[in-house]
Amino acid sequence: MKLCRTIVAALVLVASVAGACADEPAKIKIGEFIPAAPPQPAPEIALTDPAGNPVTLADFKGKFVLVNLWATWCQPCLKEMPTLLALQDRLGPALTVLAVSEDHGGGASVTPFVVKLGLDKLKILLDPKAAASRAFGVRGLPSSFVIDGDGNIVGKVEGEAEWDSDAMRAALAKVLPAKPG
């Protein structure tokens, strides 16, 4: 009888938590750009480049960046990497893609992967302790954040995205600065 009451209490707790969060999945659209309303300051994160040099988001002040958190073992991450490269090629100086690897092995595991897939045009950064994931409060990989020149998050994408699609470019155009001329 005590076991039955415990199970019923657990089910009630789960139901109440699920009810409290019932509208949250509706807000999350996997792979779609969600504008921040209002924009929020990006967390300060300390990363390294593959050579071991320190890099922070403050190093990109004045530029729009897309921080993409990924790992070599993450299949959706691997699928979206070529589309990030295509986006970087297309948008050039208007947006800098920072591909932040959360691999625990750091450069030893990431560099051969980058070379093999020809991702050398992306700015690859390393975060082997996953501090960036914690700082941004991500729920899974890949997760991406668009940060404006003032250091504010202006939008995010949770899950795998097609970064070079017309729909994504249109969504990004709403938050990126207009091209002069």
Short mmCIF file of C-alpha atoms in Angstrom, two decimals:
data_model
loop_
_atom_site.label_atom_id
_atom_site.label_comp_id
_atom_site.label_asym_id
_atom_site.label_seq_id
_atom_site.Cartn_x
_atom_site.Cartn_y
_atom_site.Cartn_z
CA MET A 1 0.00 0.00 0.00
CA LYS A 2 2.85 2.39 0.84
CA LEU A 3 4.41 1.65 -2.56
CA CYS A 4 1.10 2.50 -4.29
CA ARG A 5 0.89 5.85 -2.49
CA THR A 6 4.49 6.60 -3.42
CA ILE A 7 3.81 5.80 -7.08
CA VAL A 8 0.63 7.89 -7.11
CA ALA A 9 2.47 10.81 -5.46
CA ALA A 10 5.24 10.55 -8.05
CA LEU A 11 2.71 10.52 -10.89
CA VAL A 12 0.94 13.57 -9.49
CA LEU A 13 4.29 15.37 -9.21
CA VAL A 14 5.24 14.47 -12.79
CA ALA A 15 1.82 15.58 -14.05
CA SER A 16 2.06 18.91 -12.25
CA VAL A 17 5.56 19.57 -13.56
CA ALA A 18 4.49 18.58 -17.07
CA GLY A 19 1.51 20.90 -16.83
CA ALA A 20 3.68 23.79 -15.67
CA CYS A 21 5.98 23.27 -18.66
CA ALA A 22 3.29 22.35 -21.18
CA ASP A 23 3.66 25.57 -23.15
CA GLU A 24 7.46 25.50 -23.24
CA PRO A 25 7.82 22.99 -26.12
CA ALA A 26 5.50 25.17 -28.21
CA LYS A 27 8.03 28.01 -27.91
CA ILE A 28 10.94 25.80 -28.97
CA LYS A 29 11.07 25.07 -32.67
CA ILE A 30 13.93 22.70 -33.31
CA GLY A 31 16.17 23.99 -36.08
CA GLU A 32 14.34 27.32 -36.44
CA PHE A 33 15.68 30.78 -35.65
CA ILE A 34 13.93 32.28 -32.64
CA PRO A 35 14.51 36.04 -32.22
CA ALA A 36 15.24 37.21 -28.69
CA ALA A 37 12.57 39.53 -27.34
CA PRO A 38 14.15 41.55 -25.93
CA PRO A 39 17.84 40.93 -26.71
CA GLN A 40 19.82 39.80 -23.65
CA PRO A 41 23.52 40.24 -22.84
CA ALA A 42 25.59 37.26 -23.93
CA PRO A 43 27.52 35.52 -21.17
CA GLU A 44 31.25 36.06 -21.02
CA ILE A 45 32.91 32.84 -22.06
CA ALA A 46 36.59 31.92 -22.16
CA LEU A 47 37.63 29.67 -25.02
CA THR A 48 40.83 28.74 -26.82
CA ASP A 49 41.69 28.43 -30.46
CA PRO A 50 43.25 25.16 -31.70
CA ALA A 51 46.74 26.62 -31.07
CA GLY A 52 45.86 27.17 -27.40
CA ASN A 53 45.47 30.96 -27.57
CA PRO A 54 42.74 32.44 -25.35
CA VAL A 55 39.62 33.84 -27.05
CA THR A 56 36.58 35.58 -25.54
CA LEU A 57 33.39 36.97 -27.01
CA ALA A 58 34.69 40.44 -26.13
CA ASP A 59 37.33 39.89 -28.84
CA PHE A 60 34.47 40.20 -31.38
CA LYS A 61 32.93 43.42 -30.02
CA GLY A 62 31.45 45.45 -32.85
CA LYS A 63 30.83 42.34 -35.00
CA PHE A 64 27.85 40.08 -35.40
CA VAL A 65 28.75 36.51 -34.50
CA LEU A 66 26.98 33.19 -34.60
CA VAL A 67 28.19 31.03 -31.70
CA ASN A 68 27.54 27.42 -32.66
CA LEU A 69 28.08 24.87 -29.87
CA TRP A 70 28.81 21.44 -31.33
CA ALA A 71 30.86 18.24 -30.90
CA THR A 72 32.42 15.71 -33.26
CA TRP A 73 30.35 12.89 -31.69
CA CYS A 74 27.04 14.74 -32.24
CA GLN A 75 25.41 13.48 -35.46
CA PRO A 76 23.06 16.49 -35.92
CA CYS A 77 26.09 18.75 -35.41
CA LEU A 78 28.00 16.95 -38.13
CA LYS A 79 25.06 17.23 -40.50
CA GLU A 80 24.76 21.01 -40.04
CA MET A 81 28.48 21.88 -40.24
CA PRO A 82 28.57 22.13 -44.07
CA THR A 83 25.58 24.49 -43.94
CA LEU A 84 27.40 26.70 -41.41
CA LEU A 85 30.36 26.80 -43.79
CA ALA A 86 28.03 27.78 -46.67
CA LEU A 87 26.49 30.51 -44.50
CA GLN A 88 29.94 31.87 -43.62
CA ASP A 89 30.90 31.86 -47.30
CA ARG A 90 27.70 33.67 -48.28
CA LEU A 91 27.57 36.30 -45.52
CA GLY A 92 31.32 36.85 -45.22
CA PRO A 93 32.12 39.89 -43.09
CA ALA A 94 28.48 40.55 -42.07
CA LEU A 95 28.53 37.51 -39.73
CA THR A 96 31.38 35.54 -38.21
CA VAL A 97 30.63 31.90 -37.40
CA LEU A 98 32.34 30.76 -34.20
CA ALA A 99 32.15 26.97 -34.18
CA VAL A 100 32.77 26.13 -30.51
CA SER A 101 33.63 22.48 -30.01
CA GLU A 102 32.50 20.95 -26.72
CA ASP A 103 34.68 17.86 -27.28
CA HIS A 104 36.51 16.82 -24.10
CA GLY A 105 39.57 15.91 -26.17
CA GLY A 106 40.05 19.52 -27.31
CA GLY A 107 42.19 20.17 -30.35
CA ALA A 108 43.48 16.60 -30.50
CA SER A 109 40.03 15.35 -31.49
CA VAL A 110 38.73 18.43 -33.27
CA THR A 111 41.59 19.43 -35.59
CA PRO A 112 41.68 16.17 -37.62
CA PHE A 113 37.91 16.38 -37.97
CA VAL A 114 38.05 19.98 -39.23
CA VAL A 115 40.77 19.09 -41.74
CA LYS A 116 38.91 15.99 -42.98
CA LEU A 117 35.67 17.93 -43.59
CA GLY A 118 37.37 21.04 -44.99
CA LEU A 119 35.92 23.37 -42.37
CA ASP A 120 38.99 25.60 -42.31
CA LYS A 121 36.99 28.74 -43.25
CA LEU A 122 35.08 28.52 -39.96
CA LYS A 123 36.60 30.02 -36.83
CA ILE A 124 37.00 26.87 -34.73
CA LEU A 125 37.22 27.37 -30.98
CA LEU A 126 37.59 24.86 -28.17
CA ASP A 127 35.67 24.47 -24.93
CA PRO A 128 36.61 21.01 -23.60
CA LYS A 129 34.95 21.63 -20.22
CA ALA A 130 31.64 22.70 -21.83
CA ALA A 131 31.62 25.96 -19.88
CA ALA A 132 29.96 27.75 -22.82
CA SER A 133 27.07 25.27 -22.82
CA ARG A 134 26.52 25.93 -19.14
CA ALA A 135 26.87 29.70 -19.52
CA PHE A 136 24.33 29.81 -22.35
CA GLY A 137 22.04 27.31 -20.59
CA VAL A 138 21.83 24.94 -23.53
CA ARG A 139 19.75 21.79 -23.37
CA GLY A 140 21.55 19.90 -26.08
CA LEU A 141 23.85 20.10 -29.06
CA PRO A 142 23.91 21.69 -31.49
CA SER A 143 22.77 25.03 -30.11
CA SER A 144 23.50 28.38 -31.70
CA PHE A 145 23.25 32.01 -30.65
CA VAL A 146 23.43 35.14 -32.80
CA ILE A 147 25.14 37.97 -30.93
CA ASP A 148 25.11 41.57 -32.13
CA GLY A 149 28.03 44.01 -32.11
CA ASP A 150 27.05 45.22 -28.63
CA GLY A 151 27.33 41.72 -27.16
CA ASN A 152 23.59 40.99 -26.96
CA ILE A 153 21.96 37.72 -27.95
CA VAL A 154 19.47 38.65 -30.68
CA GLY A 155 18.32 35.12 -31.47
CA LYS A 156 19.00 31.43 -31.10
CA VAL A 157 18.53 28.07 -32.73
CA GLU A 158 18.22 24.85 -30.77
CA GLY A 159 18.99 21.68 -32.63
CA GLU A 160 20.22 21.06 -36.15
CA ALA A 161 19.54 23.85 -38.62
CA GLU A 162 19.91 24.34 -42.36
CA TRP A 163 21.94 27.53 -42.11
CA ASP A 164 22.19 28.03 -45.87
CA SER A 165 18.44 27.73 -46.53
CA ASP A 166 16.42 30.66 -47.86
CA ALA A 167 14.23 30.60 -44.72
CA MET A 168 17.23 30.84 -42.39
CA ARG A 169 18.88 33.61 -44.40
CA ALA A 170 15.59 35.54 -44.33
CA ALA A 171 15.32 35.10 -40.56
CA LEU A 172 18.93 36.23 -40.05
CA ALA A 173 18.43 39.24 -42.33
CA LYS A 174 15.94 40.59 -39.79
CA VAL A 175 18.61 40.82 -37.08
CA LEU A 176 21.79 41.47 -39.05
CA PRO A 177 22.74 45.02 -40.03
CA ALA A 178 21.57 46.08 -43.48
CA LYS A 179 24.19 45.99 -46.19
CA PRO A 180 25.31 49.48 -47.17
CA GLY A 181 24.29 50.75 -50.60
#
